[in-house]
Amino acid sequence: AQRVTQPEKLLSVFKGAPVELKCNYSYSGSPELFWYVQYSRQRLQLLLRHISRESIKGFTADLNKGETSFHLKKPFAQEEDSAMYYCALKNTGFQKLVFGTGTRLLVSP
Amino acid sequence: EAQVTQNPRYLITVTGKKLTVTCSQNMNHEYMSWYRQDPGLGLRQIYYSMNVEVTDKGDVPEGYKVSRKEKRNFPLILESPSPNQTSLYFCASSRSGRAFFGQGTRLTVV
């Protein structure tokens, strides 16, 4: 069965510190991985996807198939990064997204 | 502008009183879904629809119904709401894993 695990409910860092939000998945096929973000009082939105291999708002994520991980990283956190972050997995060829339980990132000044 | 619109944003109702939460998208997406968001449990899929007249259960479908008579609309129906359905609900439409979410509906059942 597909499963996405985000082990940290809350991650609290100071501004300028590096950030790593962990995401592990279990899936037997070839998954597509995504990070979604929900800022306060806003709707969920796509942050980045592994197939794009892009950096959005300074965030990057690399798919590590050996460790079945897709951790989200940013070298220097900003206060505006404070939000709820969800890792999600999709079957190749299907539309369903399976979400993790989310990690709340709090960046303090 | 690409968007998903759901209404109402807030709803307080009593146990057993039928209600409908509407969801509409303007992106011509075939795939739409409903999620509920609960603290510590993340987003859980309630129902989804692959296209008009094609719907199926998600992970937590009990107590909910949906319909998909038109491509753009995907209403969520609670025939007899109960307090354990108090939650934050999101509608989404997606293509290739890129999901667009509605603003959310905060439902309280007393």
Coordinates of N, CA and C in Angstrom, one line a residue:
Chain A
A1 N 0.8 -1.2 0.0 CA 0.0 0.0 0.0 C 0.9 1.3 0.0
Q2 N 0.4 2.3 -0.6 CA 1.1 3.5 -0.6 C 1.0 4.2 0.7
R3 N 2.1 4.8 1.1 CA 2.1 5.5 2.4 C 3.1 6.6 2.4
V4 N 2.8 7.7 3.0 CA 3.7 8.8 3.1 C 3.8 9.1 4.6
T5 N 5.1 9.2 5.1 CA 5.3 9.5 6.5 C 6.1 10.8 6.6
Q6 N 5.5 11.6 7.5 CA 6.3 12.8 7.8 C 6.4 12.8 9.4
P7 N 7.6 12.4 9.8 CA 7.8 12.1 11.2 C 7.6 13.3 12.2
E8 N 7.8 14.5 11.7 CA 7.8 15.6 12.6 C 6.5 16.4 12.5
K9 N 5.8 16.5 13.6 CA 4.6 17.3 13.5 C 4.9 18.8 13.5
L10 N 6.0 19.2 14.2 CA 6.4 20.6 14.3 C 7.9 20.7 14.2
L11 N 8.3 21.7 13.4 CA 9.7 21.9 13.3 C 9.9 23.4 13.6
S12 N 10.7 23.8 14.6 CA 10.8 25.2 15.0 C 12.3 25.5 14.8
V13 N 12.6 26.6 14.0 CA 13.9 27.0 13.8 C 14.0 28.5 13.9
F14 N 15.2 29.1 13.9 CA 15.4 30.5 13.9 C 15.7 30.9 12.5
K15 N 15.3 32.2 12.2 CA 15.6 32.8 10.9 C 17.0 32.7 10.5
G16 N 17.3 32.3 9.3 CA 18.6 32.1 8.8 C 19.2 30.7 9.0
A17 N 18.5 29.9 9.8 CA 19.0 28.5 10.0 C 18.6 27.6 8.9
P18 N 19.3 26.5 8.7 CA 18.9 25.6 7.6 C 17.7 24.8 8.1
V19 N 16.9 24.4 7.1 CA 15.7 23.6 7.4 C 15.6 22.3 6.5
E20 N 15.2 21.3 7.2 CA 15.0 20.0 6.5 C 13.7 19.4 7.0
L21 N 12.7 19.3 6.1 CA 11.4 18.7 6.5 C 11.5 17.3 5.9
K22 N 11.3 16.3 6.7 CA 11.5 14.9 6.3 C 10.2 14.3 5.7
C23 N 10.4 13.5 4.7 CA 9.3 12.8 4.1 C 9.9 11.4 3.6
N24 N 9.2 10.4 4.1 CA 9.5 9.0 3.6 C 8.3 8.4 3.0
Y25 N 8.5 7.5 2.1 CA 7.3 6.9 1.4 C 7.5 5.4 1.2
S26 N 6.4 4.8 1.1 CA 6.4 3.3 0.7 C 5.6 3.2 -0.5
Y27 N 6.1 2.6 -1.5 CA 5.4 2.4 -2.7 C 6.3 1.4 -3.6
S28 N 5.7 0.5 -4.2 CA 6.4 -0.5 -4.9 C 6.8 -0.2 -6.3
G29 N 6.0 0.8 -6.9 CA 6.2 1.1 -8.3 C 7.2 2.3 -8.5
S30 N 6.8 3.1 -9.4 CA 7.6 4.3 -9.7 C 6.8 5.6 -9.3
P31 N 7.0 6.1 -8.1 CA 6.1 7.2 -7.7 C 6.5 8.5 -8.2
E32 N 5.6 9.4 -8.1 CA 5.8 10.8 -8.3 C 5.6 11.5 -7.0
L33 N 6.5 12.4 -6.6 CA 6.5 13.0 -5.3 C 6.3 14.5 -5.4
F34 N 5.6 15.0 -4.4 CA 5.3 16.5 -4.4 C 5.4 17.0 -3.0
W35 N 5.6 18.3 -2.9 CA 5.4 19.0 -1.7 C 4.4 20.1 -1.9
Y36 N 3.4 20.1 -1.0 CA 2.4 21.2 -1.0 C 2.6 22.0 0.3
V37 N 2.2 23.3 0.2 CA 2.3 24.2 1.4 C 1.0 24.9 1.6
Q38 N 0.7 25.1 2.9 CA -0.5 25.9 3.3 C -0.1 27.0 4.2
Y39 N 0.0 28.2 3.7 CA 0.3 29.3 4.6 C -1.0 29.7 5.4
S40 N -0.8 30.4 6.5 CA -1.9 30.8 7.4 C -3.1 31.4 6.6
R41 N -4.3 30.9 6.8 CA -5.5 31.4 6.2 C -5.4 31.4 4.6
Q42 N -4.6 30.5 4.1 CA -4.6 30.4 2.6 C -4.9 28.9 2.2
R43 N -5.2 28.7 1.0 CA -5.5 27.3 0.6 C -4.1 26.6 0.3
L44 N -4.2 25.3 0.3 CA -3.1 24.5 -0.1 C -2.6 24.8 -1.5
Q45 N -1.3 24.8 -1.7 CA -0.8 25.0 -3.1 C 0.4 24.2 -3.3
L46 N 0.6 23.9 -4.5 CA 1.8 23.1 -4.9 C 3.1 23.9 -4.7
L47 N 4.1 23.4 -4.0 CA 5.3 24.0 -3.8 C 6.3 23.5 -4.9
L48 N 6.5 22.2 -4.9 CA 7.4 21.7 -6.0 C 7.1 20.2 -6.2
R49 N 7.6 19.7 -7.3 CA 7.4 18.3 -7.7 C 8.8 17.8 -8.1
H50 N 9.0 16.5 -7.8 CA 10.3 16.0 -8.0 C 10.7 15.9 -9.5
I51 N 9.7 15.7 -10.4 CA 10.1 15.6 -11.8 C 10.6 16.9 -12.4
S52 N 10.3 18.0 -11.7 CA 10.7 19.3 -12.2 C 12.1 19.7 -11.8
R53 N 12.6 19.1 -10.7 CA 13.9 19.3 -10.2 C 14.2 20.8 -10.1
E54 N 13.3 21.6 -9.6 CA 13.4 23.0 -9.6 C 13.5 23.5 -8.1
S55 N 13.9 24.7 -8.0 CA 14.0 25.3 -6.6 C 12.9 26.4 -6.6
I56 N 12.0 26.3 -5.6 CA 10.9 27.3 -5.5 C 11.1 27.9 -4.1
K57 N 11.1 29.3 -4.1 CA 11.3 30.0 -2.9 C 12.5 29.6 -2.1
G58 N 13.5 29.1 -2.8 CA 14.7 28.6 -2.1 C 14.7 27.2 -1.6
F59 N 13.5 26.5 -1.8 CA 13.4 25.2 -1.3 C 13.8 24.2 -2.5
T60 N 14.4 23.1 -2.1 CA 14.7 22.0 -3.0 C 14.3 20.7 -2.4
A61 N 14.1 19.7 -3.2 CA 13.8 18.4 -2.7 C 14.3 17.4 -3.7
D62 N 15.1 16.4 -3.2 CA 15.6 15.4 -4.1 C 15.0 14.0 -3.7
L63 N 14.6 13.3 -4.8 CA 14.0 12.0 -4.6 C 15.1 11.0 -4.4
N64 N 15.2 10.3 -3.3 CA 16.2 9.3 -3.1 C 15.5 7.9 -3.0
K65 N 15.5 7.2 -4.1 CA 14.8 6.0 -4.2 C 15.3 4.9 -3.3
G66 N 16.7 5.0 -3.1 CA 17.3 4.0 -2.2 C 16.8 4.1 -0.8
E67 N 16.6 5.3 -0.3 CA 16.1 5.5 1.0 C 14.6 5.8 1.1
T68 N 14.0 5.8 -0.1 CA 12.6 6.1 -0.2 C 12.2 7.4 0.5
S69 N 13.0 8.4 0.2 CA 12.8 9.7 0.9 C 12.7 10.9 -0.1
F70 N 12.1 11.9 0.3 CA 11.9 13.1 -0.5 C 11.9 14.3 0.4
H71 N 13.0 14.5 1.1 CA 13.1 15.6 2.1 C 13.1 17.0 1.5
L72 N 12.5 17.9 2.1 CA 12.4 19.3 1.6 C 13.5 20.1 2.4
K73 N 14.3 20.9 1.6 CA 15.4 21.6 2.3 C 15.5 23.0 1.8
K74 N 15.9 23.8 2.8 CA 16.2 25.2 2.5 C 17.4 25.6 3.3
P75 N 18.4 26.3 2.7 CA 19.6 26.6 3.5 C 19.5 27.7 4.5
F76 N 18.6 28.6 4.3 CA 18.4 29.7 5.2 C 16.9 30.1 5.3
A77 N 16.3 29.7 6.4 CA 14.9 29.8 6.6 C 14.5 31.3 6.8
Q78 N 13.4 31.7 6.3 CA 12.8 33.0 6.5 C 11.5 32.9 7.2
E79 N 11.2 34.0 7.9 CA 9.9 34.0 8.7 C 8.7 33.7 7.8
E80 N 8.7 34.2 6.6 CA 7.6 33.9 5.7 C 7.5 32.5 5.3
D81 N 8.4 31.7 5.6 CA 8.4 30.2 5.3 C 7.5 29.5 6.3
S82 N 7.1 30.1 7.4 CA 6.3 29.5 8.4 C 4.9 29.1 7.8
A83 N 4.6 27.8 7.9 CA 3.5 27.3 7.2 C 3.4 25.8 7.5
M84 N 2.3 25.2 7.0 CA 2.1 23.7 7.1 C 2.6 23.1 5.8
Y85 N 3.4 22.1 5.9 CA 4.0 21.5 4.7 C 3.5 20.0 4.6
Y86 N 3.0 19.7 3.4 CA 2.6 18.3 3.2 C 3.4 17.7 2.1
C87 N 3.8 16.5 2.3 CA 4.4 15.7 1.3 C 3.4 14.8 0.7
A88 N 3.4 14.6 -0.6 CA 2.4 13.8 -1.3 C 3.0 12.9 -2.3
L89 N 2.3 11.8 -2.6 CA 2.8 10.8 -3.5 C 1.7 10.4 -4.5
K90 N 2.0 10.2 -5.7 CA 1.1 9.9 -6.8 C 1.6 8.6 -7.5
N91 N 0.6 7.7 -7.8 CA 1.0 6.6 -8.7 C 1.2 7.2 -10.1
T92 N 2.2 6.7 -10.8 CA 2.4 7.1 -12.2 C 1.3 6.5 -13.0
G93 N 0.6 7.3 -13.7 CA -0.5 6.8 -14.5 C -1.9 7.0 -13.9
F94 N -1.9 7.3 -12.6 CA -3.1 7.6 -11.9 C -3.1 9.0 -11.3
Q95 N -4.3 9.4 -10.9 CA -4.4 10.8 -10.4 C -4.4 10.9 -8.9
K96 N -4.7 9.9 -8.2 CA -4.8 10.0 -6.7 C -3.6 10.5 -6.0
L97 N -3.7 11.4 -5.2 CA -2.6 11.9 -4.3 C -2.8 11.3 -2.9
V98 N -1.7 10.8 -2.4 CA -1.7 10.3 -1.0 C -0.9 11.3 -0.2
F99 N -1.4 11.9 0.8 CA -0.7 12.9 1.6 C -0.2 12.3 2.9
G100 N 0.9 12.9 3.4 CA 1.4 12.7 4.7 C 0.6 13.5 5.7
T101 N 0.9 13.4 7.0 CA 0.2 14.1 8.0 C 0.6 15.5 8.2
G102 N 1.6 15.9 7.5 CA 2.0 17.3 7.5 C 3.0 17.7 8.6
T103 N 3.8 18.7 8.3 CA 4.8 19.2 9.3 C 4.6 20.7 9.4
R104 N 4.4 21.2 10.6 CA 4.2 22.7 10.7 C 5.6 23.2 11.0
L105 N 6.0 24.1 10.1 CA 7.3 24.8 10.2 C 7.1 26.2 10.8
L106 N 7.8 26.5 11.9 CA 7.7 27.8 12.6 C 9.1 28.4 12.5
V107 N 9.2 29.5 11.9 CA 10.5 30.2 11.8 C 10.4 31.5 12.7
S108 N 11.2 31.5 13.7 CA 11.2 32.6 14.6 C 12.3 33.6 14.3
P109 N 12.0 34.9 14.6 CA 13.0 35.9 14.3 C 14.3 35.9 15.2
Chain B
E1 N -8.5 33.2 -14.5 CA -7.6 32.7 -13.4 C -8.1 31.3 -13.0
A2 N -7.2 30.4 -13.0 CA -7.5 29.0 -12.6 C -7.9 29.0 -11.1
Q3 N -9.1 28.4 -10.9 CA -9.4 28.3 -9.5 C -10.5 27.3 -9.2
V4 N -10.5 26.9 -7.9 CA -11.5 26.0 -7.4 C -12.3 26.8 -6.3
T5 N -13.6 26.8 -6.4 CA -14.4 27.6 -5.5 C -15.3 26.6 -4.8
Q6 N -15.3 26.7 -3.5 CA -16.2 25.9 -2.6 C -16.9 26.8 -1.7
N7 N -18.2 26.4 -1.4 CA -19.1 27.2 -0.5 C -19.9 26.2 0.3
P8 N -20.2 26.6 1.5 CA -19.8 27.9 2.2 C -18.4 27.7 2.8
R9 N -17.9 28.8 3.3 CA -16.6 28.8 3.9 C -16.7 28.3 5.4
Y10 N -17.8 28.6 6.0 CA -18.1 28.2 7.4 C -19.5 27.7 7.5
L11 N -19.7 26.7 8.3 CA -21.1 26.2 8.4 C -21.2 25.5 9.8
I12 N -22.2 25.9 10.5 CA -22.5 25.3 11.8 C -23.9 24.7 11.6
T13 N -24.0 23.4 11.9 CA -25.3 22.7 11.7 C -25.6 21.8 12.9
V14 N -26.8 21.2 12.9 CA -27.2 20.3 13.9 C -27.1 18.9 13.4
T15 N -26.9 18.0 14.3 CA -26.9 16.5 13.9 C -28.2 16.1 13.2
G16 N -27.9 15.5 12.0 CA -29.0 14.9 11.3 C -29.6 15.8 10.2
K17 N -29.2 17.1 10.1 CA -29.7 18.0 9.2 C -28.9 17.9 7.9
K18 N -29.5 17.5 6.8 CA -28.8 17.3 5.6 C -28.1 18.6 5.1
L19 N -26.9 18.5 4.6 CA -26.2 19.6 4.0 C -25.4 19.3 2.8
T20 N -25.2 20.3 2.0 CA -24.3 20.1 0.8 C -23.3 21.2 0.7
V21 N -22.1 20.8 0.5 CA -21.0 21.7 0.2 C -20.7 21.7 -1.3
T22 N -20.7 22.9 -1.9 CA -20.5 22.9 -3.3 C -19.0 23.1 -3.7
C23 N -18.7 22.6 -4.9 CA -17.3 22.8 -5.3 C -17.4 23.0 -6.9
S24 N -16.7 24.0 -7.4 CA -16.7 24.2 -8.8 C -15.3 24.6 -9.2
Q25 N -14.9 24.0 -10.4 CA -13.5 24.4 -11.0 C -13.7 24.8 -12.4
N26 N -12.7 25.7 -12.8 CA -12.8 26.3 -14.2 C -11.7 25.9 -15.1
M27 N -11.0 24.7 -14.7 CA -9.8 24.3 -15.5 C -10.1 23.1 -16.4
N28 N -11.4 22.7 -16.5 CA -11.7 21.6 -17.3 C -11.0 20.3 -16.9
H29 N -10.7 20.2 -15.6 CA -10.0 19.0 -15.1 C -11.0 17.8 -15.0
E30 N -10.5 16.6 -15.3 CA -11.4 15.5 -15.2 C -11.4 15.0 -13.7
Y31 N -10.3 15.0 -13.1 CA -10.2 14.5 -11.7 C -10.5 15.5 -10.7
M32 N -11.4 15.2 -9.8 CA -11.7 16.0 -8.6 C -11.8 15.1 -7.4
S33 N -11.6 15.7 -6.3 CA -11.7 15.0 -5.0 C -12.0 15.8 -3.8
W34 N -12.5 15.2 -2.8 CA -12.8 15.8 -1.5 C -11.9 15.2 -0.4
Y35 N -11.4 16.1 0.4 CA -10.5 15.7 1.6 C -11.1 16.4 2.8
R36 N -10.8 15.7 3.9 CA -11.0 16.3 5.2 C -9.6 16.5 5.9
Q37 N -9.5 17.5 6.6 CA -8.2 17.8 7.3 C -8.5 17.9 8.8
D38 N -7.8 17.0 9.5 CA -8.0 16.9 10.9 C -6.6 17.0 11.6
P39 N -6.5 17.6 12.8 CA -5.2 17.8 13.4 C -4.6 16.4 13.7
G40 N -3.3 16.3 13.3 CA -2.6 15.1 13.5 C -2.8 14.0 12.5
L41 N -3.9 14.2 11.7 CA -4.2 13.1 10.7 C -4.0 13.6 9.2
G42 N -3.6 14.8 9.1 CA -3.3 15.3 7.7 C -4.6 15.4 6.9
L43 N -4.4 15.2 5.6 CA -5.5 15.2 4.6 C -5.8 13.8 4.2
R44 N -7.1 13.5 4.4 CA -7.6 12.2 4.0 C -8.7 12.3 3.0
Q45 N -8.5 11.5 2.0 CA -9.5 11.6 0.8 C -10.8 10.9 1.2
I46 N -11.9 11.6 0.9 CA -13.2 11.1 1.2 C -13.8 10.4 -0.1
Y47 N -13.9 11.1 -1.1 CA -14.4 10.6 -2.4 C -13.6 11.3 -3.5
Y48 N -13.6 10.6 -4.7 CA -13.0 11.2 -5.8 C -13.8 10.9 -7.1
S49 N -13.5 11.6 -8.1 CA -14.2 11.4 -9.4 C -13.3 11.5 -10.5
M50 N -13.3 10.5 -11.4 CA -12.4 10.5 -12.5 C -12.9 11.3 -13.7
N51 N -14.3 11.4 -13.7 CA -14.9 12.2 -14.8 C -16.4 12.2 -14.5
V52 N -17.1 12.8 -15.4 CA -18.6 13.0 -15.2 C -19.2 11.6 -15.0
E53 N -20.0 11.5 -14.0 CA -20.8 10.2 -13.7 C -19.8 9.1 -13.2
V54 N -18.6 9.4 -12.9 CA -17.6 8.4 -12.4 C -17.1 8.8 -11.1
T55 N -17.6 8.2 -10.0 CA -17.1 8.6 -8.7 C -16.7 7.3 -8.0
D56 N -15.9 7.4 -6.9 CA -15.5 6.3 -6.2 C -15.1 6.7 -4.8
K57 N -15.1 5.7 -3.8 CA -14.7 6.0 -2.5 C -13.2 6.3 -2.3
G58 N -12.9 7.2 -1.4 CA -11.6 7.4 -1.0 C -11.3 6.6 0.2
D59 N -10.5 7.2 1.1 CA -10.1 6.4 2.3 C -11.1 6.5 3.5
V60 N -11.9 7.6 3.5 CA -12.8 7.8 4.6 C -14.2 8.2 4.1
P61 N -14.9 7.3 3.4 CA -16.1 7.7 2.7 C -17.4 7.7 3.6
E62 N -17.3 7.0 4.7 CA -18.5 6.7 5.5 C -19.2 8.1 5.9
G63 N -20.5 8.1 5.6 CA -21.3 9.3 6.0 C -21.3 10.4 5.0
Y64 N -20.7 10.2 3.8 CA -20.7 11.2 2.8 C -21.2 10.6 1.5
K65 N -21.7 11.5 0.6 CA -22.1 11.1 -0.7 C -21.5 12.2 -1.6
V66 N -21.4 11.9 -2.9 CA -21.0 12.9 -3.9 C -21.7 12.7 -5.2
S67 N -21.7 13.6 -6.1 CA -22.2 13.4 -7.4 C -21.4 14.2 -8.4
R68 N -21.4 13.8 -9.6 CA -20.6 14.5 -10.7 C -21.5 14.5 -12.0
K69 N -22.4 15.4 -12.0 CA -23.3 15.5 -13.2 C -22.7 16.4 -14.3
E70 N -21.8 17.3 -13.9 CA -21.1 18.1 -14.8 C -19.7 18.1 -14.5
K71 N -18.9 18.4 -15.5 CA -17.4 18.3 -15.3 C -16.9 19.3 -14.2
R72 N -17.5 20.5 -14.2 CA -17.0 21.5 -13.3 C -17.4 21.4 -11.9
N73 N -18.5 20.7 -11.6 CA -19.1 20.7 -10.3 C -18.9 19.3 -9.6
F74 N -18.6 19.4 -8.3 CA -18.5 18.1 -7.5 C -18.9 18.4 -6.1
P75 N -20.2 18.4 -5.9 CA -20.7 18.7 -4.5 C -20.5 17.5 -3.5
L76 N -20.3 17.8 -2.3 CA -20.2 16.9 -1.2 C -21.5 16.9 -0.4
I77 N -22.1 15.8 -0.2 CA -23.4 15.7 0.5 C -23.2 15.0 1.8
L78 N -23.7 15.6 2.9 CA -23.8 14.9 4.2 C -25.3 14.7 4.5
E79 N -25.8 13.4 4.3 CA -27.2 13.2 4.4 C -27.7 13.3 5.9
S80 N -26.9 12.9 6.8 CA -27.2 13.0 8.2 C -26.0 13.2 9.0
P81 N -25.6 14.5 9.1 CA -24.3 14.8 9.7 C -24.2 14.4 11.2
S82 N -23.0 14.0 11.6 CA -22.8 13.7 13.0 C -21.6 14.5 13.5
P83 N -21.5 14.7 14.8 CA -20.4 15.5 15.4 C -19.0 15.0 14.9
N84 N -18.8 13.7 14.6 CA -17.5 13.3 14.2 C -17.2 13.7 12.8
Q85 N -18.1 14.4 12.1 CA -17.8 15.0 10.8 C -17.5 16.4 10.9
T86 N -17.3 16.9 12.1 CA -16.8 18.3 12.3 C -15.3 18.3 11.9
S87 N -15.0 19.1 10.9 CA -13.7 19.1 10.3 C -13.6 20.2 9.3
L88 N -12.4 20.3 8.7 CA -12.1 21.3 7.7 C -12.1 20.5 6.4
Y89 N -12.9 20.9 5.4 CA -13.0 20.1 4.2 C -12.4 20.9 3.0
F90 N -11.7 20.2 2.1 CA -11.2 20.8 1.0 C -11.6 20.0 -0.3
C91 N -12.0 20.8 -1.3 CA -12.2 20.2 -2.6 C -10.9 20.5 -3.4
A92 N -10.6 19.6 -4.4 CA -9.5 19.8 -5.2 C -9.8 19.3 -6.6
S93 N -9.2 19.9 -7.6 CA -9.2 19.3 -8.9 C -7.8 19.3 -9.4
S94 N -7.5 18.3 -10.2 CA -6.0 18.1 -10.5 C -5.8 17.4 -11.8
R95 N -4.6 17.6 -12.3 CA -4.2 16.9 -13.5 C -2.7 16.7 -13.3
S96 N -2.3 15.4 -13.6 CA -0.9 15.0 -13.5 C -0.3 15.3 -12.1
G97 N -1.0 15.2 -11.1 CA -0.5 15.4 -9.7 C -0.5 16.8 -9.3
R98 N -0.7 17.8 -10.2 CA -0.8 19.1 -9.7 C -2.3 19.4 -9.3
A99 N -2.5 19.6 -8.0 CA -3.8 19.8 -7.5 C -4.0 21.2 -7.2
F100 N -5.2 21.7 -7.5 CA -5.7 23.0 -7.1 C -6.8 22.9 -6.1
F101 N -6.6 23.5 -4.9 CA -7.5 23.4 -3.8 C -8.5 24.6 -3.7
G102 N -9.6 24.3 -3.2 CA -10.6 25.3 -2.8 C -10.1 26.0 -1.5
Q103 N -10.8 26.9 -1.0 CA -10.5 27.7 0.1 C -10.7 27.0 1.4
G104 N -11.5 25.9 1.4 CA -11.8 25.1 2.6 C -13.2 25.5 3.1
T105 N -13.8 24.5 3.7 CA -15.1 24.7 4.4 C -15.0 24.2 5.8
R106 N -15.1 25.1 6.8 CA -15.0 24.6 8.2 C -16.4 24.3 8.7
L107 N -16.6 23.0 8.9 CA -17.9 22.5 9.3 C -17.9 22.1 10.7
T108 N -18.9 22.6 11.4 CA -19.1 22.2 12.8 C -20.5 21.6 13.0
V109 N -20.6 20.3 13.5 CA -21.8 19.7 13.7 C -22.1 19.5 15.2
V110 N -23.2 20.1 15.6 CA -23.4 20.1 17.1 C -24.6 19.2 17.4

